C-alpha positions as a Python dict, from the first residue, in 0.01 Angstrom:
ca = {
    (1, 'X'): (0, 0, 0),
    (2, 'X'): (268, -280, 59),
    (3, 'X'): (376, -490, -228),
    (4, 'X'): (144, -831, -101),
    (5, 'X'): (-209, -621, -126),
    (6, 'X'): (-112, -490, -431),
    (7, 'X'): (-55, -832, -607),
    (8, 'X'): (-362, -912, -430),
    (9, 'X'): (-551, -611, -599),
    (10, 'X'): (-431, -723, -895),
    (11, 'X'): (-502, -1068, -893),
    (12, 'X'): (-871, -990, -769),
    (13, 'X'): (-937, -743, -1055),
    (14, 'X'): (-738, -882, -1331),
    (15, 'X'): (-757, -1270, -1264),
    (16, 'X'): (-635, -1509, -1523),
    (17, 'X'): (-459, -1250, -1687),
    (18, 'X'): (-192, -1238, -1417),
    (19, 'X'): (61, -1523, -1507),
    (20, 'X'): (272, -1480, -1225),
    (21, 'X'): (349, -1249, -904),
    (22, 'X'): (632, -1185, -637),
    (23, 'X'): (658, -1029, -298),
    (24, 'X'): (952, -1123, -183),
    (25, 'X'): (1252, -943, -184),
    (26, 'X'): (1388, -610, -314),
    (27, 'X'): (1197, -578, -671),
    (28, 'X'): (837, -749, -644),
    (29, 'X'): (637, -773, -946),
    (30, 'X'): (352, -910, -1131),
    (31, 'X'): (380, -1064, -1499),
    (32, 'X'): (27, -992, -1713),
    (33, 'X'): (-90, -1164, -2000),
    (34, 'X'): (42, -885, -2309),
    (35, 'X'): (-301, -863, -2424),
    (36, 'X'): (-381, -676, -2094),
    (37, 'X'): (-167, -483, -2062),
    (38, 'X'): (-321, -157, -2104),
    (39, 'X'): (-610, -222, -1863),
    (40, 'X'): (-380, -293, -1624),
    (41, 'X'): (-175, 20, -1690),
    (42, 'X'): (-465, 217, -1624),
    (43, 'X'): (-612, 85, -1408),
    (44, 'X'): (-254, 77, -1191),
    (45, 'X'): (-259, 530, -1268),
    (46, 'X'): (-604, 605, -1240),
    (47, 'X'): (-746, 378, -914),
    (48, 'X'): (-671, 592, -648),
    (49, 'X'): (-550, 370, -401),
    (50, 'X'): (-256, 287, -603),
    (51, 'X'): (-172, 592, -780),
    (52, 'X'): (100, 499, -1023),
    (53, 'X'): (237, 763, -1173),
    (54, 'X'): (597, 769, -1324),
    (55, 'X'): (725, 485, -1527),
    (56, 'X'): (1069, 449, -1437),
    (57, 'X'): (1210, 226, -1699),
    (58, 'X'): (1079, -33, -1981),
    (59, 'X'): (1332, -334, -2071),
    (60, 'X'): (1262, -573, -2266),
    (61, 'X'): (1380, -972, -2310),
    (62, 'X'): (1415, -1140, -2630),
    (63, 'X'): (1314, -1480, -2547),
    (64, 'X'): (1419, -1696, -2817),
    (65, 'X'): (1369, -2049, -2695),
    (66, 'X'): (966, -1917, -2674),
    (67, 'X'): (996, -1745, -2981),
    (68, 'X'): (880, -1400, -2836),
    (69, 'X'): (965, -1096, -2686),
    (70, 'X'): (914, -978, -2326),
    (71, 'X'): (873, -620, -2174),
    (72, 'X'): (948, -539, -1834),
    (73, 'X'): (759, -207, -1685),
    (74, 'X'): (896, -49, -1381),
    (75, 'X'): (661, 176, -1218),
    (76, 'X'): (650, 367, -895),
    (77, 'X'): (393, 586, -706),
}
C-alpha cells in the first residue's frame, strides 16, 4: 500500500487524533495525538492490509520550548 492511502487509512479511522501527515519524500509519516497511540499501533500490526510488523527504531525529541517530550516510531511491513 503506497505511503498516500496509508495516511488516508489513517486519517479515516483515527480522525482528530492525527495531528499531522507527510507523503512526500523519502521518510513519510503521520504524527498521532500520544493518547492514541496504542490504538494506532495495533491497529497499524493487526489490520491486514497494512501488516506492520517490525519496529525499526524509537527516537525521541525533548521539546523544551513546549515543555514535553516527543517519540518518533519507525515501522516497516
Amino acid at each position: 500500500m503506497a505511503p498516500e492511502e496509508i495516511c488516508k487509512l489513517l486519517r479515516e479511522k483515527f480522525g482528530e487524533a492525527i495531528e499531522d501527515s507527510a507523503v512526500e519524500g523519502g521518510h513519510p509519516y503521520v504524527q498521532v495525538k500520544a493518547e492514541h497511540w496504542h490504538d494506532l499501533a495495533r491497529f497499524l500490526r493487526d489490520d491486514s492490509r497494512l501488516d506492520f510488523n517490525l519496529l525499526r527504531c524509537i527516537s525521541t525529541l525533548d521539546m523544551l520550548a513546549d515543555d514535553k517530550f516527543a517519540c518518533i516510531y519507525d515501522v516497516m511491513h
